[in-house]
PDB file of C-alpha atoms in Angstrom:
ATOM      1  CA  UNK A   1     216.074 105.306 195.792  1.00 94.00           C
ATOM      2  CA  UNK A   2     218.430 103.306 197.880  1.00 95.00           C
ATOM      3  CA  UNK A   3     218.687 103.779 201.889  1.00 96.00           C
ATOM      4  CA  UNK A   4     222.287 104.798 202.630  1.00 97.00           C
ATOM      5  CA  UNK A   5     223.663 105.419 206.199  1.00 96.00           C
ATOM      6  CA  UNK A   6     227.244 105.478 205.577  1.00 98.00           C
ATOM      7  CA  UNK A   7     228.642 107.814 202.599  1.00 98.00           C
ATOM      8  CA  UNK A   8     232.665 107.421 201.956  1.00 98.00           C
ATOM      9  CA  UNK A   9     233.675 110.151 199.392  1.00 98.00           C
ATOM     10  CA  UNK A  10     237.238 109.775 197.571  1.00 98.00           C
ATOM     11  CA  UNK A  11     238.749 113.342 197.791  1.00 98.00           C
ATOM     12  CA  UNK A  12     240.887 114.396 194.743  1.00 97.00           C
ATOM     13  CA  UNK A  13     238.661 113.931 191.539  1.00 96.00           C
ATOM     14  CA  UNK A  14     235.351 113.313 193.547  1.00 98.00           C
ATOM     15  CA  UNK A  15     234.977 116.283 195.111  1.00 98.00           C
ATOM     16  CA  UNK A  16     237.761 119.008 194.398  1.00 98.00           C
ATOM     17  CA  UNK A  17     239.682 119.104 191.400  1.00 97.00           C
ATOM     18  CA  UNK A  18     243.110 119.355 192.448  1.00 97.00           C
ATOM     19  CA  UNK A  19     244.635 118.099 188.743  1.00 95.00           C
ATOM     20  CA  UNK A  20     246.103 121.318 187.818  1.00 96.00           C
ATOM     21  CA  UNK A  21     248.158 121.875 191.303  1.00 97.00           C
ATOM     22  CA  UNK A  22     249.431 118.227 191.260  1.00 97.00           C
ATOM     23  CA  UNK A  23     250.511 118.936 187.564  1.00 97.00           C
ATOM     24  CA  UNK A  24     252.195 122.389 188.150  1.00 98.00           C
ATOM     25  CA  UNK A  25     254.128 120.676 191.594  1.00 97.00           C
ATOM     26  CA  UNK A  26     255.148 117.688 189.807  1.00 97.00           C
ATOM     27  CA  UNK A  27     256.697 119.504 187.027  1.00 98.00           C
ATOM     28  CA  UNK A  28     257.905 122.406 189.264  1.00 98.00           C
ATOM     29  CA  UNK A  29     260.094 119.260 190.670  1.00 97.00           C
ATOM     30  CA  UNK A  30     261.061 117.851 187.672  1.00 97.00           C
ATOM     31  CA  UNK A  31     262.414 121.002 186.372  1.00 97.00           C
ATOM     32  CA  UNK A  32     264.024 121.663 189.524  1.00 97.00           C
ATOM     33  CA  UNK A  33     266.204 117.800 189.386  1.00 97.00           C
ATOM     34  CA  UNK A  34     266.890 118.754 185.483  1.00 96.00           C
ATOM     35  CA  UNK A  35     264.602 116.385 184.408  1.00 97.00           C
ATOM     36  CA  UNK A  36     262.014 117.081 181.359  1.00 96.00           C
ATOM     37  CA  UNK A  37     258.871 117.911 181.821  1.00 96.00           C
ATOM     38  CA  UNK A  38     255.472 115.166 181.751  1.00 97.00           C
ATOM     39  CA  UNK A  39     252.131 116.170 180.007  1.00 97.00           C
ATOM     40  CA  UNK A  40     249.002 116.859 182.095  1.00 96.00           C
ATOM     41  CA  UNK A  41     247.578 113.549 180.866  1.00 94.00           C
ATOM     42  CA  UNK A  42     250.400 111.666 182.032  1.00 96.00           C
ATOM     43  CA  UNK A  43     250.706 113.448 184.984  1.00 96.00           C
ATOM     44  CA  UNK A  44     246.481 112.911 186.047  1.00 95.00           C
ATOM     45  CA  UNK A  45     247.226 109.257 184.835  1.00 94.00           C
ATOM     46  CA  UNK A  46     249.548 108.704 188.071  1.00 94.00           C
ATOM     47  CA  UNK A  47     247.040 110.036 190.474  1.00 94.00           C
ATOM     48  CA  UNK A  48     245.111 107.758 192.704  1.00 91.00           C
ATOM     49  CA  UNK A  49     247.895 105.464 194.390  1.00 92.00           C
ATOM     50  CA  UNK A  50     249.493 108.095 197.078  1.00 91.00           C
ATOM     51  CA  UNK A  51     252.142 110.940 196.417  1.00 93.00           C
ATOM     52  CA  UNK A  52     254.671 108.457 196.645  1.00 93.00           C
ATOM     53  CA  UNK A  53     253.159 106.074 193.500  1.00 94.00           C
ATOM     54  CA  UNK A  54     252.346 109.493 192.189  1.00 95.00           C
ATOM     55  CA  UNK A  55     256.327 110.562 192.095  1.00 96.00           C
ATOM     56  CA  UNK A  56     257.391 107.090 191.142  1.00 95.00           C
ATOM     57  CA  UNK A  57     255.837 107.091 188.411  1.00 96.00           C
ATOM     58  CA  UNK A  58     256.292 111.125 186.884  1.00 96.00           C
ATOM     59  CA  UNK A  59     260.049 109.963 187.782  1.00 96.00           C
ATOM     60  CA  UNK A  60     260.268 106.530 185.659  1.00 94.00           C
ATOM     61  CA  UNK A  61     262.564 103.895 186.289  1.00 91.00           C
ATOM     62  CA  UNK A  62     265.387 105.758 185.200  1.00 92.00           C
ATOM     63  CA  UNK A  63     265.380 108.379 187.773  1.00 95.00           C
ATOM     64  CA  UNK A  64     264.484 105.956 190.583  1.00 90.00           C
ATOM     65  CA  UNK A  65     267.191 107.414 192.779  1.00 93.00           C
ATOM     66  CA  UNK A  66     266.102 110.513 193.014  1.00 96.00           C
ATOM     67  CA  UNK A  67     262.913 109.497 194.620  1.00 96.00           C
ATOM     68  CA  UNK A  68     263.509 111.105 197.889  1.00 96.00           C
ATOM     69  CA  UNK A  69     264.964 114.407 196.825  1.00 97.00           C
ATOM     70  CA  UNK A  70     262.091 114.466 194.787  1.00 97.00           C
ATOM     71  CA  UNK A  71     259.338 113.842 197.383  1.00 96.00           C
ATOM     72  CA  UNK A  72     261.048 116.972 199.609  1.00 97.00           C
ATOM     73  CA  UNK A  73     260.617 119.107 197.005  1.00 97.00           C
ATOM     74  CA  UNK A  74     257.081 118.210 195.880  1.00 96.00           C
ATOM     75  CA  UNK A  75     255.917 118.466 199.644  1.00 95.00           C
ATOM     76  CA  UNK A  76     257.621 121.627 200.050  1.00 96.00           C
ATOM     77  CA  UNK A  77     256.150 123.194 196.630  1.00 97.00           C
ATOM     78  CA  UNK A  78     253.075 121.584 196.733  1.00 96.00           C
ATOM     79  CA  UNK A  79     252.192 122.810 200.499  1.00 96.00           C
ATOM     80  CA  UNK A  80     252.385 126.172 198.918  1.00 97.00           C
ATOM     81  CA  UNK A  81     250.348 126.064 196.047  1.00 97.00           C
ATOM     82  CA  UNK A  82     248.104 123.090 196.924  1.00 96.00           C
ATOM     83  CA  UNK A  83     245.472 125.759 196.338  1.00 97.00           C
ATOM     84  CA  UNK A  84     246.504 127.733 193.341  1.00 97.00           C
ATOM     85  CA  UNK A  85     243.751 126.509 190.803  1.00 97.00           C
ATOM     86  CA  UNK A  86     241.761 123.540 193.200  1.00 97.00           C
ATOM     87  CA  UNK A  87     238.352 124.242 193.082  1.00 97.00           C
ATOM     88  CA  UNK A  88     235.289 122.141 194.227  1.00 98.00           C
ATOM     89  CA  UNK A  89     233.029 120.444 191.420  1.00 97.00           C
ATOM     90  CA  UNK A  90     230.237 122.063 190.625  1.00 97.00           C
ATOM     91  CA  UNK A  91     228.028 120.509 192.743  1.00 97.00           C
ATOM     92  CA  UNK A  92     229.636 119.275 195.393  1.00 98.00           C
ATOM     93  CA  UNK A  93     228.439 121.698 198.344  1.00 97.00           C
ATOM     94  CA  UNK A  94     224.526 121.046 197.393  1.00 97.00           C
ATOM     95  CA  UNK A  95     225.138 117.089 197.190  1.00 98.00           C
ATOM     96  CA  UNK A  96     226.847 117.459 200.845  1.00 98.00           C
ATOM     97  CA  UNK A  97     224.249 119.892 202.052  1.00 98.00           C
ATOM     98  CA  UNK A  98     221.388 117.523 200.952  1.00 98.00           C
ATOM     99  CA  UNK A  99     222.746 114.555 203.208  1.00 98.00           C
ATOM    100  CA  UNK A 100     223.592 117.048 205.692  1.00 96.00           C
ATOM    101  CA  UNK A 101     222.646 114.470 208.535  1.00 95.00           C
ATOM    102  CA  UNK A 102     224.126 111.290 206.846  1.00 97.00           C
ATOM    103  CA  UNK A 103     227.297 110.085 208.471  1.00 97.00           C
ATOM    104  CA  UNK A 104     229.596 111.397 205.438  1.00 98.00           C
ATOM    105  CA  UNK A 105     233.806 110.478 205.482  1.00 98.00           C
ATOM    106  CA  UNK A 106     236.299 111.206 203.408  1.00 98.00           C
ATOM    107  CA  UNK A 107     238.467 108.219 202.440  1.00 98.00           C
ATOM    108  CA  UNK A 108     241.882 109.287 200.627  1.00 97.00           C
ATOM    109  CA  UNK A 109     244.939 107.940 199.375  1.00 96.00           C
ATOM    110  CA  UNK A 110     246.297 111.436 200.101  1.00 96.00           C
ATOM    111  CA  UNK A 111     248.257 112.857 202.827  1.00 95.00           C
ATOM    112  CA  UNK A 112     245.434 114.083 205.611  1.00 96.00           C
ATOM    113  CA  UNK A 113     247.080 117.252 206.049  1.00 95.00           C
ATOM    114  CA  UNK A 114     246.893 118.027 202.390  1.00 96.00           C
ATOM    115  CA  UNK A 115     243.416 117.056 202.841  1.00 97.00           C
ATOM    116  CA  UNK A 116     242.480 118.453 205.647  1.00 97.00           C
ATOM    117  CA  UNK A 117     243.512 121.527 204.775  1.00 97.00           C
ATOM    118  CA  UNK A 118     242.284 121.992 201.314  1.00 98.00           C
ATOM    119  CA  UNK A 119     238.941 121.090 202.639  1.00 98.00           C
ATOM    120  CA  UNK A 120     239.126 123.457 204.994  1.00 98.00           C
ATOM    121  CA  UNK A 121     240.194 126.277 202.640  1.00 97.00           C
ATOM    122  CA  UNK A 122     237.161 125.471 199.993  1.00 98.00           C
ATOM    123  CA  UNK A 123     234.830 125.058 203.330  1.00 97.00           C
ATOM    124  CA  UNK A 124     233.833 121.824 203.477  1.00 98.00           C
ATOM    125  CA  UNK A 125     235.231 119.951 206.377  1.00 97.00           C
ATOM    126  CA  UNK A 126     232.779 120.412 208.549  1.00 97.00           C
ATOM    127  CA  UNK A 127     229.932 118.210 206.589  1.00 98.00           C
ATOM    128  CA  UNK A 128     232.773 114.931 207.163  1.00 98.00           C
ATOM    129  CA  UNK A 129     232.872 113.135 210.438  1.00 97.00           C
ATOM    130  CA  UNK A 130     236.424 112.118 209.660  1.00 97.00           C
ATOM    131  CA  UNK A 131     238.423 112.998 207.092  1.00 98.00           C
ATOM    132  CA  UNK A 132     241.047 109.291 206.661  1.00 97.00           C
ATOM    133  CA  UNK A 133     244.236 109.927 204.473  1.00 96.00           C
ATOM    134  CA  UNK A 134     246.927 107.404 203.106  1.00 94.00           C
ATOM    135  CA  UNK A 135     248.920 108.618 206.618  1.00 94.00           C
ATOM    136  CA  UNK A 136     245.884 107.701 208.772  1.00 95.00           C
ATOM    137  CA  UNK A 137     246.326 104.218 209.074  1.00 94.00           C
ATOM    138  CA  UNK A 138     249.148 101.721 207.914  1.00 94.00           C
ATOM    139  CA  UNK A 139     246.726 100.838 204.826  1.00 93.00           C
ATOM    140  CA  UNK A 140     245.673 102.310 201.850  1.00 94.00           C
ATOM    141  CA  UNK A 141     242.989 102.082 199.224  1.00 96.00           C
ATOM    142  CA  UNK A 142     242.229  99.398 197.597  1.00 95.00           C
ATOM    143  CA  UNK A 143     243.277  97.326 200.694  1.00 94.00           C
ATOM    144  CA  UNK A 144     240.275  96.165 202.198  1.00 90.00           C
ATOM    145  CA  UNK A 145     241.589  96.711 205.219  1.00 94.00           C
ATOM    146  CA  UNK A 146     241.232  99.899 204.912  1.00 95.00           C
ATOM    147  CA  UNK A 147     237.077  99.135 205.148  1.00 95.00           C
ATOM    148  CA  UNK A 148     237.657  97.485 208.243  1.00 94.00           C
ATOM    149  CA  UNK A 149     238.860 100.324 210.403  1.00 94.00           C
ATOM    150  CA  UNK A 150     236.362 102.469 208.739  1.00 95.00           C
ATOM    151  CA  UNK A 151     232.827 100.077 209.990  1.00 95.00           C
ATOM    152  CA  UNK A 152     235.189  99.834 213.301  1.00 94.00           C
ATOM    153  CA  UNK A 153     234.345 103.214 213.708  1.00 95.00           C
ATOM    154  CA  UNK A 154     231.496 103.709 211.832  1.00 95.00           C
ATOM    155  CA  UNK A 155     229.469 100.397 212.509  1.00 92.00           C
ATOM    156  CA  UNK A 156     226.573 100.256 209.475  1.00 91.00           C
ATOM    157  CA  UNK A 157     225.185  97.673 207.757  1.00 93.00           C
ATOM    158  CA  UNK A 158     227.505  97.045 204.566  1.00 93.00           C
ATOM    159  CA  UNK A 159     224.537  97.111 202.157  1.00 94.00           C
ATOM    160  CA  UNK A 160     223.788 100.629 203.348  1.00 97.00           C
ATOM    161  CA  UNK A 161     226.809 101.836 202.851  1.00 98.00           C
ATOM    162  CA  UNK A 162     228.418 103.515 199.475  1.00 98.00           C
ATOM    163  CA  UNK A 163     232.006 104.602 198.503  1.00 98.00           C
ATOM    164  CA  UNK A 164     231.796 107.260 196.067  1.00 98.00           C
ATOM    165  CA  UNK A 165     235.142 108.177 193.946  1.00 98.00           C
ATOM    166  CA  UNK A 166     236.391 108.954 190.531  1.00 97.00           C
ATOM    167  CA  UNK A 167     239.141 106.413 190.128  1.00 96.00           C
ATOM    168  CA  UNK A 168     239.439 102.706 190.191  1.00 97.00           C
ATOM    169  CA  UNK A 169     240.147 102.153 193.693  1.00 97.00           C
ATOM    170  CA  UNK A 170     237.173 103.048 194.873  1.00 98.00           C
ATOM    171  CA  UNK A 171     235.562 100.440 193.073  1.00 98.00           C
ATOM    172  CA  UNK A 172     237.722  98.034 193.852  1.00 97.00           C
ATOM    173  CA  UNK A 173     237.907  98.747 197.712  1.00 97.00           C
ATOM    174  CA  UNK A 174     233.860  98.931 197.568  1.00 97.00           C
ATOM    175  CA  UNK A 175     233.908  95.640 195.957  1.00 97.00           C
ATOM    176  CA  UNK A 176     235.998  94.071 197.842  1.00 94.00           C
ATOM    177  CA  UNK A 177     234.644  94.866 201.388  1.00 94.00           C
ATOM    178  CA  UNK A 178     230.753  93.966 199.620  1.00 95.00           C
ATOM    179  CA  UNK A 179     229.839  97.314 199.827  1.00 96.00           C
ATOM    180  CA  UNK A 180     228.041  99.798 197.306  1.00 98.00           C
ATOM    181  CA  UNK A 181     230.543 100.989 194.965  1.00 98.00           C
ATOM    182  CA  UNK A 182     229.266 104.336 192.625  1.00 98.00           C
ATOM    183  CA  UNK A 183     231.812 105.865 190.299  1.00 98.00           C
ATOM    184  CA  UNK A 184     232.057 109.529 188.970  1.00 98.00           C
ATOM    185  CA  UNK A 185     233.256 109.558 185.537  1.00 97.00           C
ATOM    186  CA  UNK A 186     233.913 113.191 185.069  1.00 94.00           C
ATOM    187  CA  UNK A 187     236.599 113.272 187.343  1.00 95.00           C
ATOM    188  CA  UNK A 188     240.498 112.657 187.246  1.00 95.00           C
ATOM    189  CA  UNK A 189     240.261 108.469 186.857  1.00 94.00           C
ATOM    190  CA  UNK A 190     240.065 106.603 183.911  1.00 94.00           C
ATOM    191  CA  UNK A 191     236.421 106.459 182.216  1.00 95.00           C
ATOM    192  CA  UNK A 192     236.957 103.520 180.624  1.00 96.00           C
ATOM    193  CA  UNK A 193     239.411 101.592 183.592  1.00 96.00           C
ATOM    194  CA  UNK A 194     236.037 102.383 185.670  1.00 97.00           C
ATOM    195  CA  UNK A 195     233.157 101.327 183.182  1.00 97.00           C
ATOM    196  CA  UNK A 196     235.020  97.825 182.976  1.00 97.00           C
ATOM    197  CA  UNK A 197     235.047  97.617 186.533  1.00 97.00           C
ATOM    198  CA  UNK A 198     230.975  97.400 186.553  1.00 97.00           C
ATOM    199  CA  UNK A 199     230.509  99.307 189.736  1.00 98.00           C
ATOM    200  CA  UNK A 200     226.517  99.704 191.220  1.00 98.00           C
ATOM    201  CA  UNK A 201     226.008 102.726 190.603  1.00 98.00           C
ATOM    202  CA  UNK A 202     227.934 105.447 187.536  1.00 98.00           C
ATOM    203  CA  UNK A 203     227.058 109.178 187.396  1.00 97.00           C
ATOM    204  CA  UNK A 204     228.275 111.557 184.932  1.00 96.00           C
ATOM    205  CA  UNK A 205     227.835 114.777 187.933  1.00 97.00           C
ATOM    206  CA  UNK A 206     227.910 114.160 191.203  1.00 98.00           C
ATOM    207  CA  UNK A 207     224.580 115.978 191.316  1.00 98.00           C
ATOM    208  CA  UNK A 208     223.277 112.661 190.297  1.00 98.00           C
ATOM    209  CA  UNK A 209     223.640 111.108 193.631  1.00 98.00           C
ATOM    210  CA  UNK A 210     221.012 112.799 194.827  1.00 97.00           C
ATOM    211  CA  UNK A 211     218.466 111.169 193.008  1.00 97.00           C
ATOM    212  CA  UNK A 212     220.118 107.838 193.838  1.00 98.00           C
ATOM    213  CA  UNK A 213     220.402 107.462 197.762  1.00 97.00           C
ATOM    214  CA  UNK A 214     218.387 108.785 200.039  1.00 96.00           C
TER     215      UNK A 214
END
């Protein structure tokens, strides 16, 4: 088992599935600009980049200029029912339990109120030192940057330190600031965009990690 000090969880996908409440809001805002619907695959297939990537992409090119009426009324909808159907993994609370007294963070490309608050509603917040969304700094995952204000706060030695996420940017980010990168492939990224990536570590529960780090 590998000695870990610093653990940087990715929020949506890696620790509470939130698909079905980003689905429902960005269709409740197509629907509400007249424009059709998008499936649930296309709609998971946007996530990871930010809820502005996110509604650039349900929009398409076509509908470009309707970007910002678009973001008011997914913020407004999706503050509402963020927590509708978002549930943790199974999992999740025993994995966080068991490094109780590791130095855990949550790194997100999602808005840290969102965040904050849905952690707090499913009752996890208080296991996370800090909880870092896409609004917490000026950079956002996979900019390594990101990593730097991170060990700024959180000095560790990079090689005991492990980002843990479901989508490709966490690889990437891990990769790029040489640390431990281990990717959950039973979450709301891409198995196979993250099996070509060839992070350290893959786990098919997040249970898993618990036999990994220690």
């Amino acid at each position: 088992m590998k000695k870990i000090d610093l653990m940087i969880f990715d929020f949506d996908g890696t620790l509470v599935d939130t698909g079905a409440d980003l689905v429902q809001s960005i269709n409740y805002t197509l629907r509400t600009l007249n424009l059709p619907e998008r499936t649930e695959k296309e709609v998971i297939s946007f996530v990871g980049d930010g809820v502005s990537k996110l509604m650039e992409r349900a929009l398409g090119k076509d509908h470009s200029g309707l970007q910002t009426a678009a973001m008011q009324i997914f913020s407004g909808y999706y503050a509402e029912h963020m927590l509708d159907n978002s549930v943790l993994y199974p999992g999740v609370k025993e994995v966080l339990e068991n490094y109780r007294n590791k130095t855990k963070i949550i790194l997100t490309n999602k808005r840290h109120h969102f965040t904050l608050r849905i952690a707090e509603s499913l009752r996890i917040e208080n296991y996370f030192t800090d909880i870092i969304g896409a609004d917490s700094t000026p950079f956002m995952k996979p900019d390594h940057r990101v990593m730097d204000h991170v060990f700024s706060k959180y000095p560790s030695p990079k090689e005991n330190a492990v980002v843990i996420g479901d989508g490709v940017n966490d690889v990437i980010i891990a990769q790029n600031a040489g640390v431990l990168s281990c990717a959950l492939l039973n979450g709301l990224g891409n198995r196979e965009d993250l099996l070509k990536l060839r992070a350290d570590y893959y786990c098919e529960d997040i249970r898993e990690l618990n036999s990994l780090f220690v």
